[in-house]
Amino acid sequence: MPVLDPCDSDSLGERIQRALPRTKVVKAFVTQEQATVVDPRAVGGGDHTMFVAGADAGAKQQVTDLLTAYGWSDVLDLGPLVAARGMEMYAHMHSAIGFALDVDEPARPAAVTGT
């Protein structure tokens, strides 16, 4: 299983925001497989939620508009970018579930496949 770093006290989204302070960072897409991001109806008829987080309301609206264009009907704004911490940890759990269910993933760690 890949190492989750940072965890609890920081997120990759927050690190990007600190590195590029004038950039309007929005964390989204991380809790879904890439194919589901662009076609949410491909899984469960689209009956699931996409999360977004960030400091700038306008930037979050642009991401929400993109998600709506992809077919997302349930987008939940988790608030400021600090919420990316939970989103990134969920993504790690999502990967663990995929590995346990032997979901066809493009790049599985050798420790999981035994090769």
PDB file of C-alpha atoms in Angstrom:
ATOM      1  CA  MET A   1       0.000   0.000   0.000  1.00  0.00           C
ATOM      2  CA  PRO A   2       1.402   3.444  -0.852  1.00  0.00           C
ATOM      3  CA  VAL A   3       2.368   5.646   2.086  1.00  0.00           C
ATOM      4  CA  LEU A   4      -0.039   8.476   2.900  1.00  0.00           C
ATOM      5  CA  ASP A   5       2.106  11.565   3.363  1.00  0.00           C
ATOM      6  CA  PRO A   6       1.108  14.078   4.504  1.00  0.00           C
ATOM      7  CA  CYS A   7      -1.536  12.849   6.922  1.00  0.00           C
ATOM      8  CA  ASP A   8      -3.733  14.551   9.557  1.00  0.00           C
ATOM      9  CA  SER A   9      -1.823  17.827   9.931  1.00  0.00           C
ATOM     10  CA  ASP A  10      -1.470  18.782   6.248  1.00  0.00           C
ATOM     11  CA  SER A  11      -2.585  17.829   2.739  1.00  0.00           C
ATOM     12  CA  LEU A  12      -1.136  17.903  -0.745  1.00  0.00           C
ATOM     13  CA  GLY A  13      -3.767  20.501  -1.617  1.00  0.00           C
ATOM     14  CA  GLU A  14      -2.566  22.758   1.204  1.00  0.00           C
ATOM     15  CA  ARG A  15       1.056  22.234   0.185  1.00  0.00           C
ATOM     16  CA  ILE A  16       0.249  23.304  -3.369  1.00  0.00           C
ATOM     17  CA  GLN A  17      -1.572  26.381  -2.045  1.00  0.00           C
ATOM     18  CA  ARG A  18       1.433  27.364   0.099  1.00  0.00           C
ATOM     19  CA  ALA A  19       3.844  26.820  -2.797  1.00  0.00           C
ATOM     20  CA  LEU A  20       1.663  28.873  -5.167  1.00  0.00           C
ATOM     21  CA  PRO A  21      -0.036  31.431  -2.883  1.00  0.00           C
ATOM     22  CA  ARG A  22      -1.690  33.416  -5.705  1.00  0.00           C
ATOM     23  CA  THR A  23      -3.208  30.270  -7.216  1.00  0.00           C
ATOM     24  CA  LYS A  24      -6.831  29.411  -6.441  1.00  0.00           C
ATOM     25  CA  VAL A  25      -6.479  25.764  -5.452  1.00  0.00           C
ATOM     26  CA  VAL A  26      -9.576  23.567  -5.426  1.00  0.00           C
ATOM     27  CA  LYS A  27      -9.357  19.958  -4.294  1.00  0.00           C
ATOM     28  CA  ALA A  28     -11.751  17.699  -6.195  1.00  0.00           C
ATOM     29  CA  PHE A  29     -11.805  14.491  -8.247  1.00  0.00           C
ATOM     30  CA  VAL A  30      -9.578  12.629  -5.746  1.00  0.00           C
ATOM     31  CA  THR A  31     -12.303  10.380  -4.318  1.00  0.00           C
ATOM     32  CA  GLN A  32     -13.290   8.761  -7.634  1.00  0.00           C
ATOM     33  CA  GLU A  33     -11.685   6.673 -10.349  1.00  0.00           C
ATOM     34  CA  GLN A  34     -10.752   8.705 -13.429  1.00  0.00           C
ATOM     35  CA  ALA A  35     -13.365   7.019 -15.611  1.00  0.00           C
ATOM     36  CA  THR A  36     -16.086   7.809 -13.060  1.00  0.00           C
ATOM     37  CA  VAL A  37     -15.012  11.462 -12.842  1.00  0.00           C
ATOM     38  CA  VAL A  38     -15.920  12.069 -16.485  1.00  0.00           C
ATOM     39  CA  ASP A  39     -18.890   9.674 -16.521  1.00  0.00           C
ATOM     40  CA  PRO A  40     -20.486   9.452 -13.075  1.00  0.00           C
ATOM     41  CA  ARG A  41     -23.397   7.381 -14.412  1.00  0.00           C
ATOM     42  CA  ALA A  42     -20.969   4.544 -15.219  1.00  0.00           C
ATOM     43  CA  VAL A  43     -21.144   3.420 -11.575  1.00  0.00           C
ATOM     44  CA  GLY A  44     -24.436   3.023  -9.747  1.00  0.00           C
ATOM     45  CA  GLY A  45     -26.259   5.149 -12.302  1.00  0.00           C
ATOM     46  CA  GLY A  46     -24.403   8.192 -10.981  1.00  0.00           C
ATOM     47  CA  ASP A  47     -25.866   7.933  -7.481  1.00  0.00           C
ATOM     48  CA  HIS A  48     -22.844   9.227  -5.561  1.00  0.00           C
ATOM     49  CA  THR A  49     -21.309  12.484  -4.371  1.00  0.00           C
ATOM     50  CA  MET A  50     -18.271  14.426  -5.546  1.00  0.00           C
ATOM     51  CA  PHE A  51     -16.530  16.579  -2.952  1.00  0.00           C
ATOM     52  CA  VAL A  52     -14.831  19.936  -3.504  1.00  0.00           C
ATOM     53  CA  ALA A  53     -12.800  22.084  -1.103  1.00  0.00           C
ATOM     54  CA  GLY A  54     -10.963  25.374  -1.407  1.00  0.00           C
ATOM     55  CA  ALA A  55     -10.777  28.967  -0.237  1.00  0.00           C
ATOM     56  CA  ASP A  56     -12.090  30.728  -3.347  1.00  0.00           C
ATOM     57  CA  ALA A  57     -15.843  30.464  -3.989  1.00  0.00           C
ATOM     58  CA  GLY A  58     -15.479  31.426  -7.655  1.00  0.00           C
ATOM     59  CA  ALA A  59     -12.856  28.762  -8.303  1.00  0.00           C
ATOM     60  CA  LYS A  60     -14.994  26.141  -6.565  1.00  0.00           C
ATOM     61  CA  GLN A  61     -17.945  27.200  -8.730  1.00  0.00           C
ATOM     62  CA  GLN A  62     -15.843  26.715 -11.877  1.00  0.00           C
ATOM     63  CA  VAL A  63     -14.951  23.188 -10.741  1.00  0.00           C
ATOM     64  CA  THR A  64     -18.594  22.508  -9.861  1.00  0.00           C
ATOM     65  CA  ASP A  65     -19.655  23.725 -13.314  1.00  0.00           C
ATOM     66  CA  LEU A  66     -17.127  21.337 -14.897  1.00  0.00           C
ATOM     67  CA  LEU A  67     -18.452  18.470 -12.777  1.00  0.00           C
ATOM     68  CA  THR A  68     -22.014  19.339 -13.778  1.00  0.00           C
ATOM     69  CA  ALA A  69     -20.967  19.268 -17.434  1.00  0.00           C
ATOM     70  CA  TYR A  70     -19.564  15.773 -16.829  1.00  0.00           C
ATOM     71  CA  GLY A  71     -22.949  14.702 -15.449  1.00  0.00           C
ATOM     72  CA  TRP A  72     -22.506  15.083 -11.682  1.00  0.00           C
ATOM     73  CA  SER A  73     -25.750  16.039  -9.946  1.00  0.00           C
ATOM     74  CA  ASP A  74     -24.502  15.851  -6.346  1.00  0.00           C
ATOM     75  CA  VAL A  75     -21.463  18.034  -5.589  1.00  0.00           C
ATOM     76  CA  LEU A  76     -20.805  18.758  -1.916  1.00  0.00           C
ATOM     77  CA  ASP A  77     -18.694  21.764  -0.939  1.00  0.00           C
ATOM     78  CA  LEU A  78     -16.730  20.697   2.138  1.00  0.00           C
ATOM     79  CA  GLY A  79     -15.527  24.242   2.796  1.00  0.00           C
ATOM     80  CA  PRO A  80     -11.934  25.457   3.063  1.00  0.00           C
ATOM     81  CA  LEU A  81      -8.910  23.641   1.674  1.00  0.00           C
ATOM     82  CA  VAL A  82      -8.166  22.066   5.061  1.00  0.00           C
ATOM     83  CA  ALA A  83     -10.951  19.592   4.123  1.00  0.00           C
ATOM     84  CA  ALA A  84      -8.532  18.176   1.536  1.00  0.00           C
ATOM     85  CA  ARG A  85      -6.958  16.243   4.421  1.00  0.00           C
ATOM     86  CA  GLY A  86     -10.018  14.045   4.779  1.00  0.00           C
ATOM     87  CA  MET A  87     -10.491  13.778   1.023  1.00  0.00           C
ATOM     88  CA  GLU A  88      -6.920  12.542   0.556  1.00  0.00           C
ATOM     89  CA  MET A  89      -7.286   9.997   3.371  1.00  0.00           C
ATOM     90  CA  TYR A  90     -10.557   8.779   1.806  1.00  0.00           C
ATOM     91  CA  ALA A  91      -8.780   8.358  -1.516  1.00  0.00           C
ATOM     92  CA  HIS A  92      -6.245   6.130   0.248  1.00  0.00           C
ATOM     93  CA  MET A  93      -9.076   4.022   1.694  1.00  0.00           C
ATOM     94  CA  HIS A  94     -10.690   3.891  -1.747  1.00  0.00           C
ATOM     95  CA  SER A  95      -7.455   2.392  -3.122  1.00  0.00           C
ATOM     96  CA  ALA A  96      -7.279  -0.145  -0.300  1.00  0.00           C
ATOM     97  CA  ILE A  97     -10.823  -1.296  -1.059  1.00  0.00           C
ATOM     98  CA  GLY A  98      -9.955  -1.630  -4.748  1.00  0.00           C
ATOM     99  CA  PHE A  99      -6.890  -3.706  -3.932  1.00  0.00           C
ATOM    100  CA  ALA A 100      -8.902  -5.937  -1.581  1.00  0.00           C
ATOM    101  CA  LEU A 101     -11.603  -6.486  -4.199  1.00  0.00           C
ATOM    102  CA  ASP A 102      -8.966  -7.048  -6.891  1.00  0.00           C
ATOM    103  CA  VAL A 103     -10.335  -4.201  -8.985  1.00  0.00           C
ATOM    104  CA  ASP A 104      -8.383  -3.851 -12.210  1.00  0.00           C
ATOM    105  CA  GLU A 105      -6.068  -0.924 -11.455  1.00  0.00           C
ATOM    106  CA  PRO A 106      -3.426   0.329 -13.888  1.00  0.00           C
ATOM    107  CA  ALA A 107      -0.574   0.517 -11.373  1.00  0.00           C
ATOM    108  CA  ARG A 108      -0.777  -1.796  -8.385  1.00  0.00           C
ATOM    109  CA  PRO A 109       2.102  -1.773  -5.928  1.00  0.00           C
ATOM    110  CA  ALA A 110       4.345  -4.858  -6.008  1.00  0.00           C
ATOM    111  CA  ALA A 111       3.682  -5.436  -2.286  1.00  0.00           C
ATOM    112  CA  VAL A 112      -0.016  -5.907  -3.076  1.00  0.00           C
ATOM    113  CA  THR A 113       0.383  -8.108  -6.154  1.00  0.00           C
ATOM    114  CA  GLY A 114       3.235 -10.160  -4.720  1.00  0.00           C
ATOM    115  CA  THR A 115       5.413  -9.606  -7.802  1.00  0.00           C
TER     116      THR A 115
END
